[in-house]
Tab-separated table of C-alpha atoms in Angstrom:
chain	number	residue	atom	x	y	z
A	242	UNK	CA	72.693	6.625	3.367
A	243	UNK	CA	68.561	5.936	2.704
A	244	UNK	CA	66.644	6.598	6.460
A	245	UNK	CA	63.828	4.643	7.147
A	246	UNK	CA	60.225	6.077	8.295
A	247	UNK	CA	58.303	4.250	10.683
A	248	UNK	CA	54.391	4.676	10.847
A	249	UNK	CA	54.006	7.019	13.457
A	250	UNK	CA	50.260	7.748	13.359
A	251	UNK	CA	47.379	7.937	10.568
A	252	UNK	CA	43.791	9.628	10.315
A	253	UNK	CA	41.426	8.862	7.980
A	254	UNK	CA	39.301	11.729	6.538
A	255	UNK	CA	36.108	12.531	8.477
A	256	UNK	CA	34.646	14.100	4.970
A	257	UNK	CA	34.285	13.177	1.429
A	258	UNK	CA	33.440	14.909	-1.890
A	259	UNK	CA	30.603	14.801	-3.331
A	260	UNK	CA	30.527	14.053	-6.891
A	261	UNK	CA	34.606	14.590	-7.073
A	262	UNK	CA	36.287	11.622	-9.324
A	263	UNK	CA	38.946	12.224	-6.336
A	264	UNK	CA	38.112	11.396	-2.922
A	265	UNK	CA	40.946	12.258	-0.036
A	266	UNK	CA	41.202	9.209	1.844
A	267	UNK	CA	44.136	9.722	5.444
A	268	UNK	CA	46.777	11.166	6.154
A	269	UNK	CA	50.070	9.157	7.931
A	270	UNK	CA	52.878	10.562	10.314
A	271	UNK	CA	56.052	8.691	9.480
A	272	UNK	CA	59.432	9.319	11.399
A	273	UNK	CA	62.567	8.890	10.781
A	274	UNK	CA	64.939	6.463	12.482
A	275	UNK	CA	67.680	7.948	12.462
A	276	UNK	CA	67.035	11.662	12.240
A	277	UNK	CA	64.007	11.653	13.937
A	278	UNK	CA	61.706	13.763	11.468
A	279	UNK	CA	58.218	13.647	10.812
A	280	UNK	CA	57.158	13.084	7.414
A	281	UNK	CA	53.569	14.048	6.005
A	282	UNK	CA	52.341	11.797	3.598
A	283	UNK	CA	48.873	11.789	2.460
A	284	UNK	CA	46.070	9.244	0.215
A	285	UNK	CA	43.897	9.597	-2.398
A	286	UNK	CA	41.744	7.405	-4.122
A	287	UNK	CA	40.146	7.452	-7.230
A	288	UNK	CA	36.681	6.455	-7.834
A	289	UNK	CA	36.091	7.493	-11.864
A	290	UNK	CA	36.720	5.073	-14.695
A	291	UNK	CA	39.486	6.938	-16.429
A	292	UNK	CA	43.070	6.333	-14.696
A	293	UNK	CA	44.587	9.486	-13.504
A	294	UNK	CA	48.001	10.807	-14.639
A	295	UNK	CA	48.487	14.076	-12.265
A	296	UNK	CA	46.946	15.600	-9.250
A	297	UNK	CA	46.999	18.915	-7.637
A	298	UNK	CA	46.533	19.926	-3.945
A	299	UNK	CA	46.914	22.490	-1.664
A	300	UNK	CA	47.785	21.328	2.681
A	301	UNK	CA	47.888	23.191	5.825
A	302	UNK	CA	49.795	21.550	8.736
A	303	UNK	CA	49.235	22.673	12.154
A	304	UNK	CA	50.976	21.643	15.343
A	305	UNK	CA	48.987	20.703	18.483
A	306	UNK	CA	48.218	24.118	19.491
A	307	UNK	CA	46.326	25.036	16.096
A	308	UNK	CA	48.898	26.935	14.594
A	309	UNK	CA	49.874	26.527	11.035
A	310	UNK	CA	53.122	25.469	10.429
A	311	UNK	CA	53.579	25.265	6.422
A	312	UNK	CA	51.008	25.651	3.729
A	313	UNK	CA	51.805	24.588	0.629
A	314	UNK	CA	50.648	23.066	-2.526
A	315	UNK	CA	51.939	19.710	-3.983
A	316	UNK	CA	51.644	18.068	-7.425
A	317	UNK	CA	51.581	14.264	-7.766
A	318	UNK	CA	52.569	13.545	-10.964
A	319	UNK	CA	54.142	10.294	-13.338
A	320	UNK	CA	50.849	8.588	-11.953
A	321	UNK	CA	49.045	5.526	-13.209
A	322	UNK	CA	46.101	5.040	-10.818
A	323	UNK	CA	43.104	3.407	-12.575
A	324	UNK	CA	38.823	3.310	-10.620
A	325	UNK	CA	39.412	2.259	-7.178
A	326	UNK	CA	43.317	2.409	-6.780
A	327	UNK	CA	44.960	4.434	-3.945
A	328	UNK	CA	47.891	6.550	-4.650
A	329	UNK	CA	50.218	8.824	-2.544
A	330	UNK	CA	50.910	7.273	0.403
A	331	UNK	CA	54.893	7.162	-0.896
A	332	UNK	CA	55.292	11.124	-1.424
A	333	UNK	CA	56.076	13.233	1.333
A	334	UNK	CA	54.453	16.620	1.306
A	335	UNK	CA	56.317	18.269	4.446
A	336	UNK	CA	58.528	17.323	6.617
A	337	UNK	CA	58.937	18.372	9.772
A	338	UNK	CA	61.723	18.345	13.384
A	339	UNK	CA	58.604	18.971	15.574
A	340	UNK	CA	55.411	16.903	15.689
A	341	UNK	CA	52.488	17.586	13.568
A	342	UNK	CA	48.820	17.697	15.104
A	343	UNK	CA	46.672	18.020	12.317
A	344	UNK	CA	46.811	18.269	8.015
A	345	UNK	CA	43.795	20.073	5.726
A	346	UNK	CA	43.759	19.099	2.209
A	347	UNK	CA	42.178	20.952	-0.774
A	348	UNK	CA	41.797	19.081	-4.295
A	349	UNK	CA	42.769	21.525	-6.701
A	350	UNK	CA	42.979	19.546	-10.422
A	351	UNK	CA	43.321	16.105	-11.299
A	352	UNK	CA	44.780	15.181	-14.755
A	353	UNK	CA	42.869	11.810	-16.677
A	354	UNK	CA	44.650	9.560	-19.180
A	355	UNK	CA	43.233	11.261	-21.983
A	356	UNK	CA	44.326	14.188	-21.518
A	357	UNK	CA	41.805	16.214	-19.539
A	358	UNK	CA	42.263	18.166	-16.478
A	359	UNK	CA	39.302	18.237	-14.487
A	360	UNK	CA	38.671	21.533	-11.588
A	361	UNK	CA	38.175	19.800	-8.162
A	362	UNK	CA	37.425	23.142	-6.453
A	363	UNK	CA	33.731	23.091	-7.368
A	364	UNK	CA	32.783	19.877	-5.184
A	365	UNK	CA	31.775	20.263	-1.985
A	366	UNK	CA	32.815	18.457	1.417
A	367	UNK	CA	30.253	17.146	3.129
A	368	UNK	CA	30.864	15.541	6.926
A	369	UNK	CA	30.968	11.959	7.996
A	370	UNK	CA	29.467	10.471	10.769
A	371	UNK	CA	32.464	8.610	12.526
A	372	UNK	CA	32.394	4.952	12.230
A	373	UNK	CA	31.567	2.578	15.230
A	374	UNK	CA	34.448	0.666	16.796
A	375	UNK	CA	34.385	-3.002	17.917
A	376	UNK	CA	35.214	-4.594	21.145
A	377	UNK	CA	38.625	-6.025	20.765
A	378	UNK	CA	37.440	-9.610	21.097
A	379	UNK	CA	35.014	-9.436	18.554
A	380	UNK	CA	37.316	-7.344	16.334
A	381	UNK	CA	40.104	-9.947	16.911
A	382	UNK	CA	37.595	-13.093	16.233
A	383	UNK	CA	36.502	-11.553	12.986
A	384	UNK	CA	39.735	-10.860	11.498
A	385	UNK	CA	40.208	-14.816	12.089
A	386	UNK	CA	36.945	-15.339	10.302
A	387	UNK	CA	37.701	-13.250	7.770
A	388	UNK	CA	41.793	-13.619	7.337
A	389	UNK	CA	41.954	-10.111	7.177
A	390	UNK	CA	43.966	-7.436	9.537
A	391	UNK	CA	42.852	-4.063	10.878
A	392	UNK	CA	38.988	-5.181	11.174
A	393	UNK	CA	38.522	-2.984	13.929
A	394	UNK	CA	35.108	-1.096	13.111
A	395	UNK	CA	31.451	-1.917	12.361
A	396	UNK	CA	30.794	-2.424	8.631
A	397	UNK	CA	27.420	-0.232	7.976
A	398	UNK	CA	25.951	1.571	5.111
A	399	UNK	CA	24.961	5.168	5.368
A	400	UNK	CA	23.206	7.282	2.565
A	401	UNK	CA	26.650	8.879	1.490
A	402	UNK	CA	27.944	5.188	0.846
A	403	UNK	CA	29.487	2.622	3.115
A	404	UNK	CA	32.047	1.742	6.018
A	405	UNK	CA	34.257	-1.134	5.406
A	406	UNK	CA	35.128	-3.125	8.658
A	407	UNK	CA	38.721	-1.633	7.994
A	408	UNK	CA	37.715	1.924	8.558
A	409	UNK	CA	37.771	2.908	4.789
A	410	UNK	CA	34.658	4.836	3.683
A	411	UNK	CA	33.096	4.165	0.032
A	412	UNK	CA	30.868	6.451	-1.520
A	413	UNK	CA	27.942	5.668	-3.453
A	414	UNK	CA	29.490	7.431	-6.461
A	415	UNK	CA	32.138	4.479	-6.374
A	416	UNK	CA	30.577	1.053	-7.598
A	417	UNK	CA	31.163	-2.117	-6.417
A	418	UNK	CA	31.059	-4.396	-2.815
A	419	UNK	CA	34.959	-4.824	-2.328
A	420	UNK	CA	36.799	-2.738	0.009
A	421	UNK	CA	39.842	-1.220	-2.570
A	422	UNK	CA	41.775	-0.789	0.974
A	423	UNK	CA	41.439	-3.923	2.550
A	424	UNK	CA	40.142	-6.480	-0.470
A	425	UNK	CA	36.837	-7.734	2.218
A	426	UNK	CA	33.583	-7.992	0.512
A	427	UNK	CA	30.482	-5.715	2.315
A	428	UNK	CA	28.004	-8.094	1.875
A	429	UNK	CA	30.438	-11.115	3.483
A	430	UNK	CA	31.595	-9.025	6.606
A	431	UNK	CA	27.992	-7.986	7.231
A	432	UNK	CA	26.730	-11.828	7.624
A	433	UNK	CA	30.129	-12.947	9.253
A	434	UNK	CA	29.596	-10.212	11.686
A	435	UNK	CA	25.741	-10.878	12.460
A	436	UNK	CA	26.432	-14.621	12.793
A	437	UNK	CA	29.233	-13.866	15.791
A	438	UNK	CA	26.393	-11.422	16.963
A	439	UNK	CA	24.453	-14.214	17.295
A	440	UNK	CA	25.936	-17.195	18.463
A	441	UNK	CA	27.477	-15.125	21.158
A	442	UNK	CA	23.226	-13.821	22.269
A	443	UNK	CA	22.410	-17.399	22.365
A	444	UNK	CA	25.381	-18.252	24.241
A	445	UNK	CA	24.695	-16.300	27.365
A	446	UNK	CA	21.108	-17.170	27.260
A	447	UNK	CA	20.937	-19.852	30.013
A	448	UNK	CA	20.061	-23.080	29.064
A	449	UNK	CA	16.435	-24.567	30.022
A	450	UNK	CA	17.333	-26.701	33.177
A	451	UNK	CA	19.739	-23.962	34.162
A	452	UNK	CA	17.223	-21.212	34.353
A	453	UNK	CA	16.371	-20.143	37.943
A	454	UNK	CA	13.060	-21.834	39.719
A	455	UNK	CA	9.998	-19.079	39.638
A	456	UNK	CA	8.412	-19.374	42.701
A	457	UNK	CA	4.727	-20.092	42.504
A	458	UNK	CA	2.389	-18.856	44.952
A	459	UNK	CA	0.325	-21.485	46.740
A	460	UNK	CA	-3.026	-22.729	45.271
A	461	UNK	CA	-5.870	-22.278	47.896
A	462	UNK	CA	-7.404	-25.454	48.633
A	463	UNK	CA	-10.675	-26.152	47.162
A	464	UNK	CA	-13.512	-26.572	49.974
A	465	UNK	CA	-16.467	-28.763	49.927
A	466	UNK	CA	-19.470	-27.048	48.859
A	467	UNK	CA	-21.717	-26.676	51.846
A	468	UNK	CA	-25.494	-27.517	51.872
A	469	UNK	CA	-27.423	-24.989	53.514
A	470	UNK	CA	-30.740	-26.158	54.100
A	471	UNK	CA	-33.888	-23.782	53.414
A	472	UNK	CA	-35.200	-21.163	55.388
A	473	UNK	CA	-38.455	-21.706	56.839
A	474	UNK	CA	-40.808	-19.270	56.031
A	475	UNK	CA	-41.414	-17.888	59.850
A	476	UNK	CA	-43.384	-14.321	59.529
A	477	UNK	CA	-41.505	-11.575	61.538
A	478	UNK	CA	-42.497	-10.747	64.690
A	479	UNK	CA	-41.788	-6.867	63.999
A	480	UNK	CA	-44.432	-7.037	60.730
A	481	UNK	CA	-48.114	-7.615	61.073
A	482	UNK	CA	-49.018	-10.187	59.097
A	483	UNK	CA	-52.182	-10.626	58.170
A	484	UNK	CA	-54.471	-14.136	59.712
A	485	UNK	CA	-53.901	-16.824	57.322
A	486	UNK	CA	-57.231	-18.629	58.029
A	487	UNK	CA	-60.006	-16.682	55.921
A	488	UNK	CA	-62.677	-17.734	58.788
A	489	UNK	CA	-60.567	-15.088	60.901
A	490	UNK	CA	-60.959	-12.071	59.067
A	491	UNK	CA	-63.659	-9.768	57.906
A	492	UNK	CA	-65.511	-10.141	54.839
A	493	UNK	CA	-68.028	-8.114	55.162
A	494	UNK	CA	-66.554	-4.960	53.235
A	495	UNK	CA	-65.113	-7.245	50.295
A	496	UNK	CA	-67.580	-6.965	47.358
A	497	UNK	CA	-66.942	-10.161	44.573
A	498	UNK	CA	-67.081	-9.007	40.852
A	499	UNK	CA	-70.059	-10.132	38.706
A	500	UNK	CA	-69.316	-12.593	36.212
A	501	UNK	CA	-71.118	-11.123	33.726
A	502	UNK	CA	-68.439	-8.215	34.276
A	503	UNK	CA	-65.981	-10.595	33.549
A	504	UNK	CA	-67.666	-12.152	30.272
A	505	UNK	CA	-68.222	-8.519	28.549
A	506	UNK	CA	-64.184	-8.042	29.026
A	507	UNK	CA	-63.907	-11.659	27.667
A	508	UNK	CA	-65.924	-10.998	24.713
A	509	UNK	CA	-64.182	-7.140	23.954
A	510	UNK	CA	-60.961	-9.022	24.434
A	511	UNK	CA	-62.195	-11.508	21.448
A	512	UNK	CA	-63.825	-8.771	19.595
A	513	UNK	CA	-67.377	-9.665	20.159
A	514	UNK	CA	-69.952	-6.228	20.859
A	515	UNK	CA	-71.802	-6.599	24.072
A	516	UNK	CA	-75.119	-7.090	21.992
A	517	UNK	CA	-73.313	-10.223	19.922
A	518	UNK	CA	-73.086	-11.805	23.567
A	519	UNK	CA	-76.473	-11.152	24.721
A	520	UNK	CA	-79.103	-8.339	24.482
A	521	UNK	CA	-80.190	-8.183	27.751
A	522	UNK	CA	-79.337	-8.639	31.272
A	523	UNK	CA	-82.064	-10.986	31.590
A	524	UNK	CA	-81.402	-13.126	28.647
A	525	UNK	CA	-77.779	-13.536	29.267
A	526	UNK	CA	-78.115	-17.649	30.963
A	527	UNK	CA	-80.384	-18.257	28.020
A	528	UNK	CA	-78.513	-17.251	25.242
A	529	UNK	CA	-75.396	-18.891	26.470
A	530	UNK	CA	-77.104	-21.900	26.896
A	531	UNK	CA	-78.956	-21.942	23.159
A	532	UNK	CA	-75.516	-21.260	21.399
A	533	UNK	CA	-73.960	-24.257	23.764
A	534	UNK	CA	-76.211	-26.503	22.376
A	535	UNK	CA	-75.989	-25.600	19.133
A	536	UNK	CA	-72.121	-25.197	19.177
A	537	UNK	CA	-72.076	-29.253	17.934
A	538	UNK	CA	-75.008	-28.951	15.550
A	539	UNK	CA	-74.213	-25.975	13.147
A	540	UNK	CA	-71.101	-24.028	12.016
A	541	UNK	CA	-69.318	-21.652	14.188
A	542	UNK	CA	-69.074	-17.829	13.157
A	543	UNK	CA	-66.238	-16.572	11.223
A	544	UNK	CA	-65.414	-14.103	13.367
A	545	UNK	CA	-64.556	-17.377	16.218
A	546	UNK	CA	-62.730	-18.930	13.516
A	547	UNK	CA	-60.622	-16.174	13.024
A	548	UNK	CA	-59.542	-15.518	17.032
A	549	UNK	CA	-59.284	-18.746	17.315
A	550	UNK	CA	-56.656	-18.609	14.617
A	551	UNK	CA	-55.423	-15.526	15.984
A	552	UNK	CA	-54.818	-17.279	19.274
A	553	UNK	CA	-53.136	-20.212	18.028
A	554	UNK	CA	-50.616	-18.809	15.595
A	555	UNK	CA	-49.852	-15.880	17.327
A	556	UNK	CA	-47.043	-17.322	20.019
A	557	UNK	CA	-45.156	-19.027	17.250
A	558	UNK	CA	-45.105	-15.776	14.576
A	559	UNK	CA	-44.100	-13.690	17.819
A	560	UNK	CA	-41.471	-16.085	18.660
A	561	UNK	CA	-39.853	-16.214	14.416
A	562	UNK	CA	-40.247	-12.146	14.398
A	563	UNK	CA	-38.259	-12.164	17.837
A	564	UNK	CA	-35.734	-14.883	16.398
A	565	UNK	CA	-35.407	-12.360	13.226
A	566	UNK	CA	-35.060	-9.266	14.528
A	567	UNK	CA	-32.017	-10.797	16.974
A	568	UNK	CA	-30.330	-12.016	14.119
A	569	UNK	CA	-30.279	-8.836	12.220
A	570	UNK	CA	-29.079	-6.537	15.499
A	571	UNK	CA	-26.416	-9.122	16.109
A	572	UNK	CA	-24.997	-8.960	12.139
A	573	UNK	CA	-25.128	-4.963	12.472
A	574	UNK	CA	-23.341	-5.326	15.744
């Protein structure tokens, strides 16, 4: 009389193989019905372009205390798995009356279709990161996007290969976008999933008119500008101000400046000598006077032409060279 196994529990790897053309994908618990006995069964997958007839591996079971229970080795063998196929999952390995906690497996040899057996021991394990989980709802609404079951984890790509949304791990060794587990397409879960990540964001974003009133602190009311009318100019009481009629203070020690002191600075300022004004003291009035009247009657002297140039052109060159050098300091700047 056949027994039936149930699926008691499975484990996926938390390593892969670098470089192997085998890759050990989980391991599943399976007991019996009716005798109640745990069955080890265990997955590979290969990832090479040959098929493989024949593989060789070596297993350690150990109970839940850590202690090893049977270690053995196990040859698959009749096989016909071509790139990307799992195979194994139908062998049992061990079987056991008391419950299994954990199952190492060593590749050992695989055998290809044309008749070369390849050494697996050389490759070397290297540890996965484990894969992210998704909330139940979301893993329930995209296995009804998707039609497919098991979507229970967060499809991502790493830099040993990728996580399928099924929990199968695909390294970059093995080419291609499709899960060989679950059939889904990387690319296709990746925008399904980013597309429920963001209709549900905008959904519990609060709609305009439902978002709560800011409150707004009062605007200070804007007063009429006041007129203030002008101080008078009233002289302080606490200064001494000096009499503001000139017939009420002292002039007797004020001494007025000659105006003849006052031309000679004129004429330096021009660039006159003191002779070119006048020779003497005495003959100051008169020489003014002759070169008055004959101001109209012959030409003036060059050297008035040329102030008087000076003057007048002076301002506006000052003002351009001003103008300029602004300019220039504010293109530096």
């Amino acid at each position: 009389m056949e027994e039936n196994f149930d699926l008691l529990a499975q484990s996926r790897a938390n390593y892969y193989t670098k470089g192997s053309p085998i890759q050990f994908v989980k391991v599943e618990l399976l007991k019996g019905d009716q005798s109640g006995d745990i069955a080890v069964c265990l997955s590979f997958k290969n990832i090479s372009s040959q098929p493989v007839t024949g593989l060789l591996v070596e297993f350690k079971c150990k109970d839940r205390t850590g202690t090893v229970v049977c270690q053995d080795r196990f040859e698959y063998q009749g096989l016909n798995a071509a790139g990307g196929q799992v195979f194994g999952s139908d062998d049992a390995v061990y079987i056991s009356q008391a419950p299994v906690g954990s199952v190492e497996v060593d590749l050992l040899r695989a055998y290809l279709a044309d008749g070369n057996a390849l050494d697996l021991t050389g490759y070397v394990r290297t540890r996965l990161p484990a894969p992210k989980k998704l909330p139940e709802d979301l893993a329930r609404k995209l296995s009804e996007r998707t039609g497919k079951e098991g979507l229970q984890f967060v499809p991502q790509v790493l830099d040993q290969g990728w996580y399928c949304a099924c929990g199968a791990f695909h390294p970059r060794e093995e080419s291609g976008v499709w899960c060989s587990e679950c059939g889904s397409d990387r690319i296709l879960l990746q925008n399904t999933l980013s597309s429920m990540l963001q209709a549900a964001q905008t959904a519990q974003q609060p709609a305009a008119d439902e978002q709560p009133t800011r409150m707004v602190p009062p605007v200070r009311p804007e007063e009429p500008t006041r007129a203030v009318p002008p101080l008078r100019n009233q002289p302080d009481p606490s200064y001494d101000v000096p009499p503001l009629h000139p017939d009420e203070e002292d002039d007797s020690d004020m001494t007025l400046a000659d105006d003849r002191d006052r031309s000679r600075y004129a004429a330096s300022r021009l660039g006159f000598r003191e002779q070119d004004a006048y020779e003497d003291e005495g003959g100051y009035e008169e020489d003014y006077q002759d070169d008055y009247e004959e101001y109209g009657d012959e030409e003036m002297d060059p050297r008035d032409v040329i102030a008087e140039k000076i003057i007048r052109w002076a301002p506006p060159i000052t003002a351009v060279l001003c103008a300029i050098v602004a300019l220039i300091g504010f293109l530096l700047a």
